[in-house]
């Protein structure tokens, strides 16, 4: 793995302020009876960078889905950007989601649109008639290092580059919160490292970053906050943690 | 500004989507076009039959009241004015013996006059009745009048044929009923087919809708391009169906005339225009409504 210089860590989060994301006794049971989360309590502050780790099915993706209110918790309360999600009327969902940038393992790009069109799409559908559309798109693509690939189509790009496009699309709203659900799941180690560096840079620019991941090497190398979930419970929450607890056996 | 930009974006992306998924778009246009073609055909066909039947009905709702020979002009005028005052009667026209003979001659029955040696045709009061259903009662009433031919011995009091009217009425009722049933069935089928087709077209773009919702687009913003696209497909389908109907309408009328010569089929340009307008409006409405329903299930993200 390339040893690239890490960006300077963001200044410590101001814990005296109200957290930007908080879970209070959150439980989540899916309609088929699967219990995804049990009594989860969490506080994530502005400019935090944290990893959500745990085995498949532990509940990481449920946390992400709850944060963008794709699902509602069965118990407890969730606050994001000052909004209580259970009480948020459906018509206010766009406001919540415009404050959150999100990327997934499968990139979710439009295959028949160019890189620039993919990024512009996020602004066009939320702020039609945006005056500085072109500048905003170019700025986002410059941040992810794809300023020379504006006219390429997704299938002309590598996996890492496609994920960068997705990140640029998520950035174009200048969100305060950035969620990444297994963003390196489909990428080789070097490319993964590049993506994580990008997320650290985004965090350094002031965004709160939450990254759900399986990527042990990355978590251990970066040494940021680690929230470990097992069978729907938060079993560990460490300020500068590792993928596994000290002394925990690896498979 | 914002609304204009929204409409502009929605229209452009509707056009792009239509073009990018051309096969599915064309399937939707083709299905809607086929249904609109049937709807238009039914509309014009029913109208053509109705028009023809109205002509027949007008003919059937007239009755000739034959008068006895040698009745005074004053008596005729008295009866004519009494009949004209009857609310069921539209017009009364007095036809003299000479006119009746002339008419018979015109119809090729002139030989009868020569054979008999005098004019055998009676003078008559020709009535036009407003409602076909009143005809039997009028017939009975005029038969009571003294100056009217009494009937019997091969002489008729009136030319009323009790068999023709009920038949015609039954035919009209049957045509109107079957037209209504056909329109109802076509309407139901078309809505189901259009919804399914549009739902397929929408499901191809699930990802796009998903992304729109994730980046914070409002429900109406997600819907609008699909609704415009549905309307575009509907209007194109209506255009194609209208073109085809306009093209075959005249030949079909001619063929129908050739088959059933005695039935007065006619070409109605104004009604064709109305049908085209109805089809375009129906196409746009069906497309918009089908898209609205088709997108709805994908908006719950």
Short mmCIF file of C-alpha atoms in Angstrom, two decimals:
data_model
loop_
_atom_site.label_atom_id
_atom_site.label_comp_id
_atom_site.label_asym_id
_atom_site.label_seq_id
_atom_site.Cartn_x
_atom_site.Cartn_y
_atom_site.Cartn_z
CA UNK A 1 0.00 0.00 0.00
CA UNK A 2 1.33 3.43 -0.87
CA UNK A 3 2.34 5.49 2.12
CA UNK A 4 0.93 8.84 1.22
CA UNK A 5 1.06 11.76 3.54
CA UNK A 6 -2.13 12.12 5.51
CA UNK A 7 -3.75 15.53 5.59
CA UNK A 8 -3.51 17.31 8.89
CA UNK A 9 -6.27 16.05 11.23
CA UNK A 10 -9.18 18.40 11.69
CA UNK A 11 -9.16 20.41 14.92
CA UNK A 12 -10.75 18.45 17.77
CA UNK A 13 -14.51 18.49 17.70
CA UNK A 14 -16.16 20.91 20.05
CA UNK A 15 -18.00 18.51 22.30
CA UNK A 16 -19.67 21.33 24.18
CA UNK A 17 -21.78 22.03 21.10
CA UNK A 18 -24.89 20.07 20.28
CA UNK A 19 -23.90 16.98 18.24
CA UNK A 20 -24.69 17.15 14.52
CA UNK A 21 -25.86 13.50 14.65
CA UNK A 22 -27.29 11.82 17.72
CA UNK A 23 -29.05 8.52 18.43
CA UNK A 24 -31.05 8.15 21.64
CA UNK A 25 -32.06 4.59 22.53
CA UNK A 26 -32.60 3.71 18.87
CA UNK A 27 -34.00 0.29 18.02
CA UNK A 28 -34.87 -0.93 14.57
CA UNK A 29 -36.81 -4.05 13.66
CA UNK A 30 -37.60 -4.72 9.99
CA UNK A 31 -41.13 -5.78 9.02
CA UNK A 32 -39.90 -9.37 8.52
CA UNK A 33 -38.93 -9.48 12.21
CA UNK A 34 -35.16 -9.03 11.79
CA UNK A 35 -33.79 -6.91 14.60
CA UNK A 36 -31.17 -4.64 13.03
CA UNK A 37 -30.41 -2.27 15.93
CA UNK A 38 -30.96 -2.47 19.70
CA UNK A 39 -30.79 0.51 22.03
CA UNK A 40 -28.14 2.47 20.13
CA UNK A 41 -26.88 5.70 21.69
CA UNK A 42 -24.45 7.81 19.70
CA UNK A 43 -23.26 11.40 19.48
CA UNK A 44 -21.25 12.57 16.48
CA UNK A 45 -20.06 16.17 16.44
CA UNK A 46 -19.32 18.64 13.71
CA UNK A 47 -16.00 17.84 11.97
CA UNK A 48 -15.82 14.32 13.46
CA UNK A 49 -14.46 11.57 11.27
CA UNK A 50 -15.66 8.16 12.32
CA UNK A 51 -15.63 4.61 11.04
CA UNK A 52 -18.61 2.33 11.56
CA UNK A 53 -17.20 -1.17 11.65
CA UNK A 54 -18.70 -4.62 12.10
CA UNK A 55 -19.46 -7.84 10.29
CA UNK A 56 -21.96 -8.01 7.45
CA UNK A 57 -25.46 -7.75 8.83
CA UNK A 58 -24.25 -6.14 12.08
CA UNK A 59 -26.37 -3.05 11.43
CA UNK A 60 -23.95 -0.57 9.78
CA UNK A 61 -26.05 -0.04 6.68
CA UNK A 62 -29.17 0.33 8.82
CA UNK A 63 -27.49 3.25 10.60
CA UNK A 64 -26.78 4.87 7.20
CA UNK A 65 -30.35 4.28 6.01
CA UNK A 66 -31.76 5.76 9.19
CA UNK A 67 -29.55 8.84 8.81
CA UNK A 68 -30.98 9.69 5.39
CA UNK A 69 -34.41 8.58 6.60
CA UNK A 70 -34.85 5.81 4.13
CA UNK A 71 -36.09 3.96 7.22
CA UNK A 72 -37.65 5.11 10.45
CA UNK A 73 -36.53 3.67 13.81
CA UNK A 74 -38.95 1.43 15.67
CA UNK A 75 -37.87 2.99 18.97
CA UNK A 76 -35.86 5.96 20.10
CA UNK A 77 -35.05 9.31 18.55
CA UNK A 78 -32.53 10.39 15.94
CA UNK A 79 -31.38 13.99 15.42
CA UNK A 80 -29.54 15.07 12.26
CA UNK A 81 -28.57 18.68 11.61
CA UNK A 82 -31.05 19.76 14.28
CA UNK A 83 -33.99 17.84 12.78
CA UNK A 84 -35.70 15.00 14.63
CA UNK A 85 -36.17 12.41 11.90
CA UNK A 86 -39.27 10.65 13.26
CA UNK A 87 -41.08 13.96 13.38
CA UNK A 88 -39.83 15.22 10.02
CA UNK A 89 -42.75 15.48 7.59
CA UNK A 90 -42.25 13.82 4.20
CA UNK A 91 -42.16 17.18 2.43
CA UNK A 92 -39.13 18.24 4.51
CA UNK A 93 -37.07 15.20 3.42
CA UNK A 94 -35.41 17.12 0.56
CA UNK A 95 -34.08 19.66 3.07
CA UNK A 96 -32.57 16.91 5.22
CA UNK A 97 -30.96 15.17 2.26
CA UNK A 98 -29.51 18.32 0.74
CA UNK A 99 -27.49 18.68 3.93
CA UNK A 100 -26.04 15.18 3.59
CA UNK A 101 -23.64 13.93 0.91
CA UNK A 102 -23.73 10.19 0.43
CA UNK A 103 -21.76 7.60 -1.54
CA UNK A 104 -22.28 3.86 -1.84
CA UNK A 105 -20.29 0.78 -2.75
CA UNK A 106 -21.95 0.60 -6.18
CA UNK A 107 -21.37 4.32 -7.04
CA UNK A 108 -24.95 4.80 -8.36
CA UNK A 109 -23.91 6.84 -11.41
CA UNK A 110 -26.05 7.46 -14.50
CA UNK A 111 -24.35 5.33 -17.16
CA UNK A 112 -25.57 7.39 -20.09
CA UNK A 113 -24.50 10.75 -18.69
CA UNK A 114 -20.99 12.21 -18.71
CA UNK A 115 -18.95 12.82 -15.55
CA UNK A 116 -19.89 16.50 -15.60
CA UNK A 117 -23.57 15.71 -16.24
CA UNK A 118 -23.61 13.20 -13.38
CA UNK A 119 -22.30 15.82 -10.96
CA UNK A 120 -24.47 18.62 -12.37
CA UNK A 121 -27.55 16.38 -12.04
CA UNK A 122 -27.47 16.68 -8.23
CA UNK A 123 -27.65 20.48 -8.47
CA UNK A 124 -30.11 20.63 -11.36
CA UNK A 125 -32.69 18.52 -9.58
CA UNK A 126 -32.46 20.46 -6.32
CA UNK A 127 -31.65 23.98 -7.49
CA UNK A 128 -32.95 24.38 -11.03
CA UNK A 129 -31.65 27.52 -12.69
CA UNK A 130 -28.50 27.51 -10.50
CA UNK A 131 -26.35 30.39 -11.76
CA UNK A 132 -22.90 29.02 -11.13
CA UNK A 133 -23.64 25.42 -12.10
CA UNK A 134 -20.57 24.97 -14.26
CA UNK A 135 -18.21 26.48 -11.68
CA UNK A 136 -19.69 24.37 -8.87
CA UNK A 137 -19.37 21.19 -10.94
CA UNK A 138 -15.79 21.97 -11.94
CA UNK A 139 -14.88 22.81 -8.36
CA UNK A 140 -16.28 19.49 -7.09
CA UNK A 141 -14.45 17.55 -9.80
CA UNK A 142 -11.25 19.46 -9.07
CA UNK A 143 -11.47 18.45 -5.40
CA UNK A 144 -11.66 14.76 -6.38
CA UNK A 145 -8.95 15.17 -9.02
CA UNK A 146 -11.07 14.50 -12.11
CA UNK A 147 -11.06 17.96 -13.63
CA UNK A 148 -9.64 16.53 -16.87
CA UNK A 149 -12.36 13.86 -17.28
CA UNK A 150 -15.47 16.02 -17.49
CA UNK A 151 -16.68 14.62 -20.79
CA UNK A 152 -15.95 10.94 -20.09
CA UNK A 153 -18.73 8.43 -19.49
CA UNK A 154 -18.72 6.22 -16.36
CA UNK A 155 -17.83 3.06 -18.28
CA UNK A 156 -14.68 4.79 -19.59
CA UNK A 157 -13.43 5.24 -16.00
CA UNK A 158 -11.79 2.89 -13.47
CA UNK A 159 -13.71 1.87 -10.34
CA UNK A 160 -11.78 4.34 -8.22
CA UNK A 161 -12.50 7.15 -10.66
CA UNK A 162 -16.21 6.26 -10.69
CA UNK A 163 -16.27 6.47 -6.90
CA UNK A 164 -14.58 9.87 -7.15
CA UNK A 165 -17.37 11.03 -9.47
CA UNK A 166 -19.91 9.84 -6.90
CA UNK A 167 -17.99 11.75 -4.21
CA UNK A 168 -17.95 14.88 -6.38
CA UNK A 169 -21.70 14.56 -6.86
CA UNK A 170 -22.17 14.25 -3.10
CA UNK A 171 -19.91 17.28 -2.53
CA UNK A 172 -21.55 19.61 -4.99
CA UNK A 173 -24.14 20.68 -2.38
CA UNK A 174 -21.31 21.48 0.07
CA UNK A 175 -22.96 19.23 2.69
CA UNK A 176 -22.16 19.45 6.41
CA UNK A 177 -22.43 15.67 6.72
CA UNK A 178 -20.80 13.14 4.42
CA UNK A 179 -21.89 9.49 4.61
CA UNK A 180 -19.98 6.69 2.88
CA UNK A 181 -21.48 3.20 2.91
CA UNK A 182 -18.68 0.72 2.07
CA UNK A 183 -17.15 3.18 -0.42
CA UNK A 184 -14.09 0.97 -0.95
CA UNK A 185 -15.96 -2.33 -1.09
CA UNK A 186 -15.38 -2.77 -4.82
CA UNK A 187 -11.89 -1.26 -5.00
CA UNK A 188 -8.32 -2.58 -4.79
CA UNK A 189 -6.21 -1.52 -1.77
CA UNK A 190 -4.30 1.31 -3.48
CA UNK A 191 -7.45 2.80 -4.95
CA UNK A 192 -9.22 2.38 -1.60
CA UNK A 193 -6.49 4.32 0.10
CA UNK A 194 -6.91 7.14 -2.39
CA UNK A 195 -10.64 7.30 -1.67
CA UNK A 196 -10.07 7.37 2.10
CA UNK A 197 -7.56 10.18 1.68
CA UNK A 198 -10.17 12.08 -0.24
CA UNK A 199 -12.68 11.57 2.59
CA UNK A 200 -10.09 12.81 5.10
CA UNK A 201 -9.60 15.89 2.95
CA UNK A 202 -13.35 16.48 2.88
CA UNK A 203 -13.37 16.17 6.67
CA UNK A 204 -10.48 18.61 6.86
CA UNK A 205 -12.57 21.10 4.88
CA UNK A 206 -15.10 20.98 7.69
CA UNK A 207 -17.57 18.19 6.92
CA UNK A 208 -18.52 15.49 9.40
CA UNK A 209 -17.66 12.15 7.79
CA UNK A 210 -19.19 8.79 8.72
CA UNK A 211 -17.78 5.82 6.84
CA UNK A 212 -19.22 2.32 7.20
CA UNK A 213 -16.51 -0.13 6.20
CA UNK A 214 -15.03 -3.61 6.26
CA UNK A 215 -11.61 -2.34 5.28
CA UNK A 216 -9.41 -3.23 8.23
CA UNK A 217 -6.15 -1.87 6.76
CA UNK A 218 -7.64 1.55 6.18
CA UNK A 219 -9.18 1.79 9.66
CA UNK A 220 -5.97 0.71 11.35
CA UNK A 221 -3.85 3.11 9.30
CA UNK A 222 -5.99 6.21 9.74
CA UNK A 223 -6.52 5.86 13.50
CA UNK A 224 -9.69 7.89 13.87
CA UNK A 225 -12.84 7.32 15.89
CA UNK A 226 -14.14 3.76 15.55
CA UNK A 227 -17.71 2.75 16.40
CA UNK A 228 -18.02 -1.04 16.35
CA UNK A 229 -21.44 -2.62 15.94
CA UNK A 230 -22.23 -6.24 16.68
CA UNK A 231 -25.67 -7.78 16.35
CA UNK A 232 -27.26 -4.37 16.34
CA UNK A 233 -25.50 -3.02 19.44
CA UNK A 234 -22.66 -0.53 19.75
CA UNK A 235 -19.99 -2.64 21.45
CA UNK A 236 -17.07 -0.21 21.20
CA UNK A 237 -16.65 3.53 20.61
CA UNK A 238 -13.01 4.66 20.69
CA UNK A 239 -11.55 8.05 19.90
CA UNK A 240 -8.53 6.69 17.98
CA UNK A 241 -9.52 3.11 17.50
CA UNK A 242 -8.60 0.11 15.40
CA UNK A 243 -10.70 -2.27 13.36
CA UNK A 244 -10.49 -4.95 16.03
CA UNK A 245 -10.31 -4.51 19.78
CA UNK A 246 -6.78 -4.97 21.22
CA UNK A 247 -6.09 -8.66 21.62
CA UNK A 248 -9.14 -9.67 19.56
CA UNK A 249 -8.43 -12.67 17.38
CA UNK A 250 -8.52 -12.36 13.60
CA UNK A 251 -10.15 -14.97 11.47
CA UNK B 1 -37.39 32.18 -12.80
CA UNK B 2 -37.26 29.06 -10.63
CA UNK B 3 -40.48 27.69 -12.13
CA UNK B 4 -39.26 28.41 -15.64
CA UNK B 5 -35.95 26.70 -14.87
CA UNK B 6 -37.80 23.70 -13.40
CA UNK B 7 -40.03 23.40 -16.46
CA UNK B 8 -37.04 23.80 -18.76
CA UNK B 9 -35.08 21.10 -16.96
CA UNK B 10 -38.10 18.79 -16.82
CA UNK B 11 -38.82 19.25 -20.52
CA UNK B 12 -35.21 18.72 -21.58
CA UNK B 13 -34.81 15.65 -19.40
CA UNK B 14 -38.17 14.30 -20.61
CA UNK B 15 -36.92 14.61 -24.19
CA UNK B 16 -33.56 13.05 -23.29
CA UNK B 17 -35.21 10.16 -21.46
CA UNK B 18 -37.57 9.59 -24.34
CA UNK B 19 -34.65 9.43 -26.74
CA UNK B 20 -32.30 7.41 -24.51
CA UNK B 21 -34.91 4.70 -23.92
CA UNK B 22 -36.30 4.89 -27.41
CA UNK B 23 -37.42 1.25 -27.60
CA UNK B 24 -39.57 1.48 -24.47
CA UNK B 25 -40.79 4.98 -25.40
CA UNK B 26 -41.88 3.69 -28.79
CA UNK B 27 -43.59 0.70 -27.16
CA UNK B 28 -45.59 3.14 -25.02
CA UNK B 29 -46.40 5.31 -28.05
CA UNK B 30 -47.40 2.26 -30.08
CA UNK B 31 -49.67 0.84 -27.36
CA UNK B 32 -51.34 4.16 -26.68
CA UNK B 33 -51.61 4.83 -30.41
CA UNK B 34 -53.34 1.51 -30.96
CA UNK B 35 -55.83 2.18 -28.20
CA UNK B 36 -56.45 5.76 -29.31
CA UNK B 37 -56.94 4.44 -32.83
CA UNK B 38 -59.66 2.11 -31.54
CA UNK B 39 -61.22 4.90 -29.48
CA UNK B 40 -61.17 7.25 -32.49
CA UNK B 41 -62.57 4.54 -34.75
CA UNK B 42 -65.35 3.83 -32.28
CA UNK B 43 -66.16 7.54 -31.96
CA UNK B 44 -66.32 8.07 -35.72
CA UNK B 45 -68.12 4.77 -36.39
CA UNK B 46 -70.79 5.47 -33.79
CA UNK B 47 -71.17 9.00 -35.09
CA UNK B 48 -71.52 7.75 -38.68
CA UNK B 49 -74.22 5.26 -37.68
CA UNK B 50 -75.98 7.81 -35.51
CA UNK B 51 -76.06 10.33 -38.33
CA UNK B 52 -77.40 7.74 -40.74
CA UNK B 53 -80.00 6.62 -38.21
CA UNK B 54 -81.07 10.21 -37.58
CA UNK B 55 -81.75 10.58 -41.29
CA UNK B 56 -83.72 7.31 -41.22
CA UNK B 57 -85.56 8.40 -38.12
CA UNK B 58 -86.52 11.71 -39.72
CA UNK B 59 -87.92 9.79 -42.64
CA UNK B 60 -89.72 7.36 -40.38
CA UNK B 61 -91.22 10.07 -38.21
CA UNK B 62 -93.24 11.50 -41.06
CA UNK B 63 -96.72 10.22 -41.79
CA UNK B 64 -99.04 10.78 -44.75
CA UNK B 65 -102.70 11.18 -43.80
CA UNK B 66 -104.74 10.38 -46.91
CA UNK B 67 -107.84 12.52 -47.46
CA UNK B 68 -111.13 11.48 -48.97
CA UNK B 69 -111.87 12.64 -52.46
CA UNK B 70 -113.86 15.85 -52.82
CA UNK B 71 -113.49 17.26 -49.28
CA UNK B 72 -113.75 21.01 -49.04
CA UNK B 73 -110.68 23.19 -48.78
CA UNK B 74 -112.04 24.75 -45.59
CA UNK B 75 -112.36 21.32 -43.92
CA UNK B 76 -108.79 20.47 -44.91
CA UNK B 77 -107.51 23.77 -43.63
CA UNK B 78 -109.42 23.30 -40.37
CA UNK B 79 -107.88 19.86 -39.79
CA UNK B 80 -104.43 21.08 -40.85
CA UNK B 81 -104.48 23.97 -38.39
CA UNK B 82 -105.74 21.69 -35.59
CA UNK B 83 -102.90 19.24 -36.27
CA UNK B 84 -100.37 22.05 -36.50
CA UNK B 85 -101.45 23.19 -33.01
CA UNK B 86 -100.74 19.71 -31.61
CA UNK B 87 -97.52 19.90 -29.56
CA UNK B 88 -96.40 16.50 -30.85
CA UNK B 89 -96.45 17.66 -34.46
CA UNK B 90 -93.53 19.56 -35.94
CA UNK B 91 -94.90 20.52 -39.39
CA UNK B 92 -98.00 19.96 -41.51
CA UNK B 93 -97.88 20.10 -45.27
CA UNK B 94 -100.85 19.80 -47.59
CA UNK B 95 -100.18 17.70 -50.70
CA UNK B 96 -102.80 17.96 -53.48
CA UNK B 97 -103.89 15.06 -55.71
CA UNK B 98 -101.85 16.57 -58.54
CA UNK B 99 -98.73 16.79 -56.44
CA UNK B 100 -99.22 13.19 -55.31
CA UNK B 101 -99.55 12.09 -58.94
CA UNK B 102 -96.46 14.08 -59.86
CA UNK B 103 -94.52 12.45 -57.07
CA UNK B 104 -95.67 9.01 -58.13
CA UNK B 105 -94.61 9.81 -61.65
CA UNK B 106 -91.24 10.99 -60.43
CA UNK B 107 -90.80 7.69 -58.63
CA UNK B 108 -91.63 5.79 -61.82
CA UNK B 109 -95.26 4.86 -61.06
CA UNK B 110 -96.74 7.06 -63.86
CA UNK B 111 -98.13 4.00 -65.65
CA UNK B 112 -100.83 3.55 -62.99
CA UNK B 113 -102.52 6.81 -64.01
CA UNK B 114 -102.71 5.73 -67.63
CA UNK B 115 -103.91 2.24 -66.70
CA UNK B 116 -106.71 3.48 -64.45
CA UNK B 117 -107.63 6.41 -66.69
CA UNK B 118 -107.81 8.96 -63.91
CA UNK B 119 -105.61 10.12 -61.05
CA UNK B 120 -105.96 7.46 -58.31
CA UNK B 121 -103.64 9.17 -55.86
CA UNK B 122 -105.37 10.85 -52.91
CA UNK B 123 -104.53 14.26 -51.55
CA UNK B 124 -102.84 14.07 -48.18
CA UNK B 125 -101.70 15.98 -45.11
CA UNK B 126 -98.06 15.17 -44.59
CA UNK B 127 -97.12 15.42 -40.93
CA UNK B 128 -93.67 15.52 -39.42
CA UNK B 129 -93.77 14.16 -35.87
CA UNK B 130 -91.27 15.30 -33.21
CA UNK B 131 -90.98 12.02 -31.32
CA UNK B 132 -91.01 8.69 -33.08
CA UNK B 133 -92.79 7.19 -30.09
CA UNK B 134 -95.87 9.43 -30.63
CA UNK B 135 -96.46 8.09 -34.11
CA UNK B 136 -98.97 5.30 -33.20
CA UNK B 137 -101.11 7.71 -31.13
CA UNK B 138 -101.12 10.32 -33.92
CA UNK B 139 -102.02 7.58 -36.38
CA UNK B 140 -105.01 6.50 -34.25
CA UNK B 141 -106.14 10.09 -33.72
CA UNK B 142 -106.15 11.10 -37.41
CA UNK B 143 -108.05 7.99 -38.38
CA UNK B 144 -111.02 9.31 -36.35
CA UNK B 145 -111.30 12.45 -38.51
CA UNK B 146 -114.28 12.48 -40.92
CA UNK B 147 -112.43 13.87 -43.90
CA UNK B 148 -109.72 11.22 -43.65
CA UNK B 149 -109.90 8.12 -45.81
CA UNK B 150 -111.59 5.39 -43.77
CA UNK B 151 -109.37 2.53 -44.86
CA UNK B 152 -110.38 -1.01 -45.80
CA UNK B 153 -110.84 -2.48 -49.29
CA UNK B 154 -107.18 -2.02 -50.08
CA UNK B 155 -107.32 1.70 -49.30
CA UNK B 156 -105.17 2.99 -46.48
CA UNK B 157 -106.01 5.80 -44.08
CA UNK B 158 -102.34 6.60 -43.55
CA UNK B 159 -99.00 5.24 -44.73
CA UNK B 160 -98.08 4.29 -41.14
CA UNK B 161 -96.45 0.86 -40.90
CA UNK B 162 -96.47 -0.36 -37.29
CA UNK B 163 -93.60 -2.78 -37.98
CA UNK B 164 -90.92 -0.34 -39.16
CA UNK B 165 -90.74 2.00 -36.17
CA UNK B 166 -90.09 -0.47 -33.32
CA UNK B 167 -87.44 -2.19 -35.44
CA UNK B 168 -85.66 1.09 -36.07
CA UNK B 169 -85.92 2.07 -32.42
CA UNK B 170 -84.48 -1.26 -31.34
CA UNK B 171 -81.61 -0.86 -33.81
CA UNK B 172 -80.80 2.62 -32.51
CA UNK B 173 -80.91 1.45 -28.89
CA UNK B 174 -78.72 -1.54 -29.71
CA UNK B 175 -76.13 0.63 -31.47
CA UNK B 176 -76.05 3.19 -28.70
CA UNK B 177 -75.71 0.50 -26.02
CA UNK B 178 -73.00 -1.43 -27.82
CA UNK B 179 -71.12 1.83 -28.51
CA UNK B 180 -71.21 2.69 -24.81
CA UNK B 181 -70.12 -0.80 -23.75
CA UNK B 182 -67.30 -0.81 -26.30
CA UNK B 183 -66.09 2.61 -25.13
CA UNK B 184 -66.19 1.46 -21.50
CA UNK B 185 -64.27 -1.76 -22.18
CA UNK B 186 -61.70 0.05 -24.33
CA UNK B 187 -61.26 2.70 -21.65
CA UNK B 188 -60.63 0.14 -18.91
CA UNK B 189 -58.22 -1.91 -21.05
CA UNK B 190 -56.34 1.17 -22.18
CA UNK B 191 -55.78 2.44 -18.66
CA UNK B 192 -54.36 -0.92 -17.52
CA UNK B 193 -52.10 -1.29 -20.57
CA UNK B 194 -50.87 2.30 -20.42
CA UNK B 195 -50.12 2.07 -16.70
CA UNK B 196 -48.18 -1.15 -17.21
CA UNK B 197 -46.21 0.22 -20.16
CA UNK B 198 -45.37 3.45 -18.39
CA UNK B 199 -44.48 1.61 -15.22
CA UNK B 200 -41.99 -0.44 -17.25
CA UNK B 201 -40.60 2.75 -18.76
CA UNK B 202 -40.30 4.27 -15.31
CA UNK B 203 -38.76 1.19 -13.70
CA UNK B 204 -35.93 1.31 -16.27
CA UNK B 205 -35.04 4.61 -14.65
CA UNK B 206 -35.32 3.50 -11.04
CA UNK B 207 -31.68 4.47 -10.51
CA UNK B 208 -32.27 8.00 -11.72
CA UNK B 209 -35.25 8.40 -9.39
CA UNK B 210 -33.25 6.89 -6.53
CA UNK B 211 -30.41 9.38 -7.09
CA UNK B 212 -32.82 12.29 -7.37
CA UNK B 213 -34.39 11.35 -4.05
CA UNK B 214 -31.00 10.82 -2.40
CA UNK B 215 -29.64 14.22 -3.38
CA UNK B 216 -32.81 15.88 -2.11
CA UNK B 217 -35.09 16.51 -5.08
CA UNK B 218 -38.73 17.10 -4.18
CA UNK B 219 -41.39 14.55 -5.20
CA UNK B 220 -42.86 16.93 -7.74
CA UNK B 221 -39.49 17.58 -9.27
CA UNK B 222 -39.00 13.83 -9.69
CA UNK B 223 -42.46 13.41 -11.17
CA UNK B 224 -42.49 16.32 -13.58
CA UNK B 225 -40.10 14.97 -16.27
CA UNK B 226 -41.98 11.65 -16.30
CA UNK B 227 -45.33 13.38 -16.58
CA UNK B 228 -44.07 15.54 -19.45
CA UNK B 229 -42.60 12.44 -21.08
CA UNK B 230 -45.91 10.60 -20.68
CA UNK B 231 -47.73 13.54 -22.24
CA UNK B 232 -45.21 13.61 -25.08
CA UNK B 233 -45.79 9.90 -25.73
CA UNK B 234 -49.56 10.40 -25.49
CA UNK B 235 -49.61 13.32 -27.91
CA UNK B 236 -47.35 11.48 -30.38
CA UNK B 237 -49.63 8.44 -30.15
CA UNK B 238 -52.71 10.62 -30.66
CA UNK B 239 -51.03 12.30 -33.64
CA UNK B 240 -50.24 8.98 -35.27
CA UNK B 241 -53.73 7.60 -34.56
CA UNK B 242 -55.38 10.80 -35.84
CA UNK B 243 -53.31 10.78 -39.00
CA UNK B 244 -54.26 7.21 -39.74
CA UNK B 245 -57.94 7.86 -39.01
CA UNK B 246 -58.01 10.99 -41.20
CA UNK B 247 -56.36 9.00 -43.97
CA UNK B 248 -58.83 6.09 -43.95
CA UNK B 249 -62.04 7.92 -42.91
CA UNK B 250 -63.12 8.95 -46.40
CA UNK B 251 -62.34 5.60 -48.09
CA UNK B 252 -64.12 3.72 -45.27
CA UNK B 253 -67.27 5.86 -45.71
CA UNK B 254 -67.21 5.10 -49.42
CA UNK B 255 -66.75 1.38 -48.85
CA UNK B 256 -69.60 1.38 -46.31
CA UNK B 257 -71.81 3.19 -48.82
CA UNK B 258 -70.95 0.54 -51.39
CA UNK B 259 -71.83 -2.30 -49.05
CA UNK B 260 -75.09 -0.97 -47.64
CA UNK B 261 -76.27 1.45 -50.30
CA UNK B 262 -79.67 2.11 -48.77
CA UNK B 263 -78.10 3.36 -45.52
CA UNK B 264 -77.26 7.07 -45.72
CA UNK B 265 -73.62 7.07 -44.51
CA UNK B 266 -71.87 10.43 -44.78
CA UNK B 267 -68.47 12.08 -44.27
CA UNK B 268 -68.38 14.69 -41.50
CA UNK B 269 -65.20 16.81 -41.59
CA UNK B 270 -66.14 18.86 -38.52
CA UNK B 271 -66.65 15.72 -36.44
CA UNK B 272 -63.29 14.38 -37.64
CA UNK B 273 -61.69 17.59 -36.32
CA UNK B 274 -63.47 17.13 -33.00
CA UNK B 275 -62.33 13.49 -32.83
CA UNK B 276 -58.69 14.51 -33.41
CA UNK B 277 -58.96 17.13 -30.64
CA UNK B 278 -60.49 14.55 -28.29
CA UNK B 279 -57.73 12.03 -29.11
CA UNK B 280 -54.91 14.53 -28.52
CA UNK B 281 -56.45 15.64 -25.21
CA UNK B 282 -57.09 12.01 -24.19
CA UNK B 283 -53.53 11.01 -25.17
CA UNK B 284 -51.97 13.81 -23.14
CA UNK B 285 -54.24 13.11 -20.16
CA UNK B 286 -53.70 9.33 -20.27
CA UNK B 287 -49.92 9.79 -20.60
CA UNK B 288 -49.78 12.24 -17.71
CA UNK B 289 -52.06 10.18 -15.46
CA UNK B 290 -50.31 6.91 -16.30
CA UNK B 291 -46.91 8.45 -15.50
CA UNK B 292 -48.19 9.95 -12.27
CA UNK B 293 -49.39 6.53 -11.12
CA UNK B 294 -46.31 4.77 -12.52
CA UNK B 295 -43.82 6.99 -10.66
CA UNK B 296 -45.75 6.98 -7.41
CA UNK B 297 -44.52 3.62 -6.20
CA UNK B 298 -40.88 4.64 -6.73
CA UNK B 299 -41.21 7.80 -4.68
CA UNK B 300 -41.44 6.06 -1.32
CA UNK B 301 -37.61 5.96 -0.94
#
